[in-house]
Short mmCIF file of N, CA, C and O in Angstrom, two decimals:
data_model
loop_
_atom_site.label_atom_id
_atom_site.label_comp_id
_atom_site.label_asym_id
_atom_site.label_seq_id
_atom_site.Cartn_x
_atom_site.Cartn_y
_atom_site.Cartn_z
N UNK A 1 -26.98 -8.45 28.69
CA UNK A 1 -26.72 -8.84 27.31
C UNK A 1 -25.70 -7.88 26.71
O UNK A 1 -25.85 -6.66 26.86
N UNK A 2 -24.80 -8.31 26.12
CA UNK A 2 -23.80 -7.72 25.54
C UNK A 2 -24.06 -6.86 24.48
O UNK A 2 -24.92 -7.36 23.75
N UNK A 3 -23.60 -5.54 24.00
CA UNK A 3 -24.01 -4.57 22.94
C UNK A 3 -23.66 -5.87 21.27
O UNK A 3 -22.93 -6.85 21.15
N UNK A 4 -24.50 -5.24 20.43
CA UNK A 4 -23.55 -5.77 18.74
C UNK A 4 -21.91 -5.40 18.96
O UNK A 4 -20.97 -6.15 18.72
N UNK A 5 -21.83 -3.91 19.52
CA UNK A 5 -20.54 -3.11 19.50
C UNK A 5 -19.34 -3.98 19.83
O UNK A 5 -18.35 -4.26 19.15
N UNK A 6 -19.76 -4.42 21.28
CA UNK A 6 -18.78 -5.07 22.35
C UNK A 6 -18.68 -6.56 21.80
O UNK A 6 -17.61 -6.98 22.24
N UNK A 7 -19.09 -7.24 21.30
CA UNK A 7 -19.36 -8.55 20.50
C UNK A 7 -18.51 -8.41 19.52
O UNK A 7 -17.56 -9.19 19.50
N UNK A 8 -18.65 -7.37 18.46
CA UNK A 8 -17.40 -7.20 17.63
C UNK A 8 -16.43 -6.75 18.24
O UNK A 8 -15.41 -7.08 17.63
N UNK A 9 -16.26 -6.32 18.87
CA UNK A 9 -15.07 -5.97 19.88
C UNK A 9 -13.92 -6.71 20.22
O UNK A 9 -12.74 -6.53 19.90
N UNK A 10 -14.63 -7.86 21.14
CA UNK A 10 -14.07 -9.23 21.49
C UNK A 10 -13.96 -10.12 20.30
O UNK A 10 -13.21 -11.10 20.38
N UNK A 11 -14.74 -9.85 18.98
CA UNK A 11 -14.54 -10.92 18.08
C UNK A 11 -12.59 -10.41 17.18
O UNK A 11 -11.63 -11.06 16.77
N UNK A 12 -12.98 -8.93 17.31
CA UNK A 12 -11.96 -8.48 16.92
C UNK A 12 -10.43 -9.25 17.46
O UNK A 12 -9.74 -10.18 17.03
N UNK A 13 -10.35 -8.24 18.70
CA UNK A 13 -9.71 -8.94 19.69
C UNK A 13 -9.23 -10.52 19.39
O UNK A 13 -8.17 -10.89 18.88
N UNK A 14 -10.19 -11.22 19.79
CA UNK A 14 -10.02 -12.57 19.45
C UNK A 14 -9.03 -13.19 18.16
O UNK A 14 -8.30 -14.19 18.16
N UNK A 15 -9.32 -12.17 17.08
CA UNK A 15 -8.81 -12.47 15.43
C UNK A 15 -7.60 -11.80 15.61
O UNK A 15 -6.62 -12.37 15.12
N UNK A 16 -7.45 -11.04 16.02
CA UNK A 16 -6.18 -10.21 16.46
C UNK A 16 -4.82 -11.46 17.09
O UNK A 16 -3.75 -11.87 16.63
N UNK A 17 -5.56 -11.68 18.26
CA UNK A 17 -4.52 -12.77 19.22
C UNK A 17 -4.23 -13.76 18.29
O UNK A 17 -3.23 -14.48 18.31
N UNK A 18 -4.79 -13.78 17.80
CA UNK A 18 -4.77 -15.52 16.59
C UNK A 18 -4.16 -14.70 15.62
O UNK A 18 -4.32 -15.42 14.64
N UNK A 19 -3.66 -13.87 15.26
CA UNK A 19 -2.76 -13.41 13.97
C UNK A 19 -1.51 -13.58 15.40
O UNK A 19 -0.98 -14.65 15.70
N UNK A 20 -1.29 -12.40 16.02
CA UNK A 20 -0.16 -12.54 16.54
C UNK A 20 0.08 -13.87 17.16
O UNK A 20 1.22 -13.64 17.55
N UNK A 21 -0.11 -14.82 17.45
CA UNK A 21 0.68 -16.15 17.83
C UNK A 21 0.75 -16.87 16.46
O UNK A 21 1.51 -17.83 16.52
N UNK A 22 0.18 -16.70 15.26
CA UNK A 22 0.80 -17.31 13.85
C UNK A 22 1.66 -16.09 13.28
O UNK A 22 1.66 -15.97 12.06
N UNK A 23 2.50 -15.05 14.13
CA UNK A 23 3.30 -13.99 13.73
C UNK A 23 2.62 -13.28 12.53
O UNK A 23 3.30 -12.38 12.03
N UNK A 24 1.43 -13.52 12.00
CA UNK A 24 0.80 -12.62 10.79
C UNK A 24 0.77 -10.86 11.40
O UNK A 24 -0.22 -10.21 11.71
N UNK A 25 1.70 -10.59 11.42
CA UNK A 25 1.78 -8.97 11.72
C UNK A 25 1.12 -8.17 10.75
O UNK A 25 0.85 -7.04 11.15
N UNK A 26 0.83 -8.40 9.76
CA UNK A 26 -0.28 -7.37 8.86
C UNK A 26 -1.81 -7.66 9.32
O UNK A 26 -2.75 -6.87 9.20
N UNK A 27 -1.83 -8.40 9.63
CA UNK A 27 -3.17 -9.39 9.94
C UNK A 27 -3.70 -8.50 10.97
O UNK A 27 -4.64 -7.72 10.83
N UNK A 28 -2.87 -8.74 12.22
CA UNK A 28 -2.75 -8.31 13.41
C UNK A 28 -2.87 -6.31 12.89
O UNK A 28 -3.88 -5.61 12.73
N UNK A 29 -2.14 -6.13 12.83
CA UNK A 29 -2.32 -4.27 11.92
C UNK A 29 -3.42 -3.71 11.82
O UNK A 29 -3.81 -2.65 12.33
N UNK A 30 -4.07 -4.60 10.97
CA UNK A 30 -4.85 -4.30 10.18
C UNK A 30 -6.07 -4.51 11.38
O UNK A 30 -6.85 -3.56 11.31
N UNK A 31 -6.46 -5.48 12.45
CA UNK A 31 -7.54 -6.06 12.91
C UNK A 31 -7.22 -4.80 14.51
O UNK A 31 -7.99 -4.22 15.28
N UNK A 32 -6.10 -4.85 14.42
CA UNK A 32 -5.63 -3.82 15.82
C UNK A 32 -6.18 -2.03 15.64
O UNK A 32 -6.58 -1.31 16.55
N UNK A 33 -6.01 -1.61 13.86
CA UNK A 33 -6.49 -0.68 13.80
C UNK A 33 -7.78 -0.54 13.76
O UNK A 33 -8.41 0.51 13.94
N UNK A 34 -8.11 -1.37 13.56
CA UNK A 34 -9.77 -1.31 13.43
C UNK A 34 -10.21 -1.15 14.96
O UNK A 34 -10.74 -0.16 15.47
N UNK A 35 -9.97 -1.98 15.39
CA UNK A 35 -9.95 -1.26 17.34
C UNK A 35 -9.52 -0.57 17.38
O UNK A 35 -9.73 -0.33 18.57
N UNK A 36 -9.01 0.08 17.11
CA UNK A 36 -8.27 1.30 17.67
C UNK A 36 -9.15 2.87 17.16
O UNK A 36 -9.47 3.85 17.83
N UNK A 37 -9.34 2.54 15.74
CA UNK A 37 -10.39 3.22 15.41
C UNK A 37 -11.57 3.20 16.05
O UNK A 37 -12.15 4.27 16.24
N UNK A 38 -12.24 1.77 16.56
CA UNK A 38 -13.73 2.36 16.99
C UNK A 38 -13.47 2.94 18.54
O UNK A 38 -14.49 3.30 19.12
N UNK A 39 -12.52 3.05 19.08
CA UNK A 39 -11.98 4.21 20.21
C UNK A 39 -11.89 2.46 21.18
O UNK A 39 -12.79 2.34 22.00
N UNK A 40 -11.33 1.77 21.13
CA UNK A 40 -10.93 0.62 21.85
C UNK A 40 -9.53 0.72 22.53
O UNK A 40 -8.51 0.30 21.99
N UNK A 41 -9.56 1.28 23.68
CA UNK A 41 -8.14 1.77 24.40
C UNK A 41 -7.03 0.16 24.20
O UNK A 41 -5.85 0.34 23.90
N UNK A 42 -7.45 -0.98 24.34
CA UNK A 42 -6.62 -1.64 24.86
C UNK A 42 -5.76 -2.41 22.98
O UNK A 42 -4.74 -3.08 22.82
N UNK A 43 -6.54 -2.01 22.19
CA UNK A 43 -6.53 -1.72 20.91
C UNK A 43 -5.55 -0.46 20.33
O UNK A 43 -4.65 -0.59 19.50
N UNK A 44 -6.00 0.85 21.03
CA UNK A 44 -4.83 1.15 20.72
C UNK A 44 -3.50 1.08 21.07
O UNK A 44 -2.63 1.36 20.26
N UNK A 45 -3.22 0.69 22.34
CA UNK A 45 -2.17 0.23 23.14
C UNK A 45 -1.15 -1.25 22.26
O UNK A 45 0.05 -1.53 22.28
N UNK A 46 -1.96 -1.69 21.80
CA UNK A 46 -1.37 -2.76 21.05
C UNK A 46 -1.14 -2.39 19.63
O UNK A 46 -0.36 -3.04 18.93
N UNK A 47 -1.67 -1.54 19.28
CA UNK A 47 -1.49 -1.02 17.72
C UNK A 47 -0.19 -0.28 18.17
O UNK A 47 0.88 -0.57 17.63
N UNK A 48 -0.23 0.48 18.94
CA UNK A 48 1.04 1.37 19.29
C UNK A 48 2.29 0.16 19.97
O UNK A 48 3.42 0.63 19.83
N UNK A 49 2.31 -0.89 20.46
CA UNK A 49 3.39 -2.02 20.54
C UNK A 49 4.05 -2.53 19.26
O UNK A 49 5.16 -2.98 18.99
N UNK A 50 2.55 -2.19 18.34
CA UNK A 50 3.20 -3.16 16.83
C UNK A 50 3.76 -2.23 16.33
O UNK A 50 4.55 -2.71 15.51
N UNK A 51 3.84 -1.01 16.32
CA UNK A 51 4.54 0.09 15.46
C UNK A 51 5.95 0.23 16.20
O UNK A 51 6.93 0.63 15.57
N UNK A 52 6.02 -0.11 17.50
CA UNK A 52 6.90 0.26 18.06
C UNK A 52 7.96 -1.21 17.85
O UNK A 52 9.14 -1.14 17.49
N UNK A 53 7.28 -2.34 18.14
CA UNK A 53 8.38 -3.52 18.20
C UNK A 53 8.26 -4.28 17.02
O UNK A 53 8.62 -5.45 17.13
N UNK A 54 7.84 -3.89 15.88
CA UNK A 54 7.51 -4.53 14.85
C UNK A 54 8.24 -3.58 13.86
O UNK A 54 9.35 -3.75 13.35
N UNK A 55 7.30 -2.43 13.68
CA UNK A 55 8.01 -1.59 12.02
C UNK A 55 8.87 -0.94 12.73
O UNK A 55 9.54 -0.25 11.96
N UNK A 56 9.32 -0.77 14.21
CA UNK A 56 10.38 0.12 14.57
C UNK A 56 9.84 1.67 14.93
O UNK A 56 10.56 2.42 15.59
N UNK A 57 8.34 2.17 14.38
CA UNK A 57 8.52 3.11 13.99
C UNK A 57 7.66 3.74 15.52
O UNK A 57 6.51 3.47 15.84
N UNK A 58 8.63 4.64 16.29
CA UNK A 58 8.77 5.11 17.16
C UNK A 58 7.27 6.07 16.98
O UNK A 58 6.26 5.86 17.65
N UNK A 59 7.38 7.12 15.97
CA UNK A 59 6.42 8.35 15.90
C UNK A 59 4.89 7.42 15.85
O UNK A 59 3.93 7.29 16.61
N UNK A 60 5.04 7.21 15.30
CA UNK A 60 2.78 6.11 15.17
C UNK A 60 2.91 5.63 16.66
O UNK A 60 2.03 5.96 17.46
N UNK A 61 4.06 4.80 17.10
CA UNK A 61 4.12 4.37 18.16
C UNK A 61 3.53 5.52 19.64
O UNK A 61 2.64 5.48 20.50
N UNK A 62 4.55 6.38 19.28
CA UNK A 62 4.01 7.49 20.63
C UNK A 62 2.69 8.24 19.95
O UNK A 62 2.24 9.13 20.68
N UNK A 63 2.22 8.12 19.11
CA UNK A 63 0.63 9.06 18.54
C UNK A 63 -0.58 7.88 19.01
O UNK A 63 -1.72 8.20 19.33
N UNK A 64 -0.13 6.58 18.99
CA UNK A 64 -1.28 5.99 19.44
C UNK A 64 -1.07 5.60 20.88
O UNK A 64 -1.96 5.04 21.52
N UNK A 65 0.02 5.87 21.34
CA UNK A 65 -0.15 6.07 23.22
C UNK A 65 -0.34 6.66 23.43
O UNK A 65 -0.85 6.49 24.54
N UNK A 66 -0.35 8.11 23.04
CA UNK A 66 -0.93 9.44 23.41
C UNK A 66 -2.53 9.03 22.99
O UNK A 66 -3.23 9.06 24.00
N UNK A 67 -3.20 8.71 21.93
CA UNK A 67 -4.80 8.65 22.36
C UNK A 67 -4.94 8.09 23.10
O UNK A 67 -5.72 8.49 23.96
N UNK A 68 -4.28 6.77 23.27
CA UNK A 68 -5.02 6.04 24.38
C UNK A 68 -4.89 7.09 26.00
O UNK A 68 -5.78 7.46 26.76
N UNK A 69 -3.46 7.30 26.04
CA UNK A 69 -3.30 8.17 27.28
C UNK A 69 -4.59 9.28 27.14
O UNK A 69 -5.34 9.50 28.10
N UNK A 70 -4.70 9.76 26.23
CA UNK A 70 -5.87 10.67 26.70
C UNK A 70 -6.93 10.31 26.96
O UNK A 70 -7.65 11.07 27.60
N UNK A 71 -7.39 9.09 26.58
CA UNK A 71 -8.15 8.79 26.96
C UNK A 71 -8.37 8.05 28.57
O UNK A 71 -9.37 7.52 29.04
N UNK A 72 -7.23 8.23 29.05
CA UNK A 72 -7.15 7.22 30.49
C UNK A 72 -6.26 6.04 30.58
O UNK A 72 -5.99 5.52 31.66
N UNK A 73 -5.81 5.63 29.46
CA UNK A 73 -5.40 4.58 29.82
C UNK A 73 -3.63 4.66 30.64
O UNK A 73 -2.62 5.20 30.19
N UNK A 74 -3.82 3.79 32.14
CA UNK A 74 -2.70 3.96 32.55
C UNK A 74 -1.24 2.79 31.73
O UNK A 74 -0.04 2.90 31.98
N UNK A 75 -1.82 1.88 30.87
CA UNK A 75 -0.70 1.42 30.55
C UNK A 75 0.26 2.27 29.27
O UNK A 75 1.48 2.20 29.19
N UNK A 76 -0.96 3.37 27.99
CA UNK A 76 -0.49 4.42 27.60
C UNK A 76 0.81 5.32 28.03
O UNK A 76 1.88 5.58 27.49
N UNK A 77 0.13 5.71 29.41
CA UNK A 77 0.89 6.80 29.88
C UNK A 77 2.20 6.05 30.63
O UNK A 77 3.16 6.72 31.00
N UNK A 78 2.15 4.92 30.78
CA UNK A 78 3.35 4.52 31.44
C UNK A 78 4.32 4.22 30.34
O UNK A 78 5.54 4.32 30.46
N UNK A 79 3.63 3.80 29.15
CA UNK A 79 4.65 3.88 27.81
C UNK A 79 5.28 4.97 27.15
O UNK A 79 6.27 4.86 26.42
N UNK A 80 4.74 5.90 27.41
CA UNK A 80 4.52 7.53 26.96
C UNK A 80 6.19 7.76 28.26
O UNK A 80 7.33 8.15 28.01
N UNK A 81 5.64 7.37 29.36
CA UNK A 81 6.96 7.86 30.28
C UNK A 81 8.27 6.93 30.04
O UNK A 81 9.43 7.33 30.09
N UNK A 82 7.82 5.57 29.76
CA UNK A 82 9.06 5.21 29.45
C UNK A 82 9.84 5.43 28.22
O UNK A 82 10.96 4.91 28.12
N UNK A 83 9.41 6.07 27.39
CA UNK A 83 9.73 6.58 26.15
C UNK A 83 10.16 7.58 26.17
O UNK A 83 11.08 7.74 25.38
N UNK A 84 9.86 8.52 26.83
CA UNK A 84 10.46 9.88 28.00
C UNK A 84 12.01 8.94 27.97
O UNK A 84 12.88 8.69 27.15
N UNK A 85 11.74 8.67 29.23
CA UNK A 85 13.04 7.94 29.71
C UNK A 85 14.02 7.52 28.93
O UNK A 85 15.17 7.72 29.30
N UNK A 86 13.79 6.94 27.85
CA UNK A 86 14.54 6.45 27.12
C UNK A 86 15.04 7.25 26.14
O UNK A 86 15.62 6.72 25.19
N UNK A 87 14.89 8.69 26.24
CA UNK A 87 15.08 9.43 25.26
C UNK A 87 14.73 9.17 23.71
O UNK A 87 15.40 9.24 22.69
N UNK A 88 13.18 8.76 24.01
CA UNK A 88 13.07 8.87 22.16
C UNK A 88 11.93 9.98 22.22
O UNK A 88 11.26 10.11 21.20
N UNK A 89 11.59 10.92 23.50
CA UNK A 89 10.66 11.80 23.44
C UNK A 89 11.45 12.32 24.22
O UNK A 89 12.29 11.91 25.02
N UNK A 90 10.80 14.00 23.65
CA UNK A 90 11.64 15.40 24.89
C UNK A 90 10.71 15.84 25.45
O UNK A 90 9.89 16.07 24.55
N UNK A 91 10.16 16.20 26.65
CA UNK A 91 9.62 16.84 27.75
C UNK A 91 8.88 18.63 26.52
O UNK A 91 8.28 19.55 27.08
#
């Protein structure tokens, strides 16, 4: 049986995907941080996409790949390196 936790989780999630395919990017923001806050890696990974391909804004962008990276996540750290790469981070 699934936790209350993980139930809101996926409900999140769920409300999330349904903002981004009606392009509601505040919607999406707003439902992404909230995952991201209750420590939802794949939540913050997407909160850190919307800062990055949405408001542009590079710095939120690499602060929420870095939690997730600390926390494990390998798609984090592969964003974290390509951002390296691309020179919008210095070593």
């Amino acid at each position: 049986m699934a936790s209350p936790m993980m139930s809101e989780v996926r409900g999140l999630h769920a409300r999330a995907k349904v903002a981004l395919d009606r392009k509601d990017h505040e919607s999406a923001f707003t439902l992404y941080e909230e995952l991201a806050k209750l420590g939802d890696l794949d939540g913050k990974c997407r909160l850190a996409s919307l800062h990055r391909d949405v408001r542009g804004d590079f710095n939120a962008a690499v602060e929420w790949y870095r939690r997730a990276a600390e926390q494990g996540s390998a798609e984090a750290q592969c964003m974290l390196g390509y951002l390296y790469r691309l020179r919008y981070l210095s070593p």
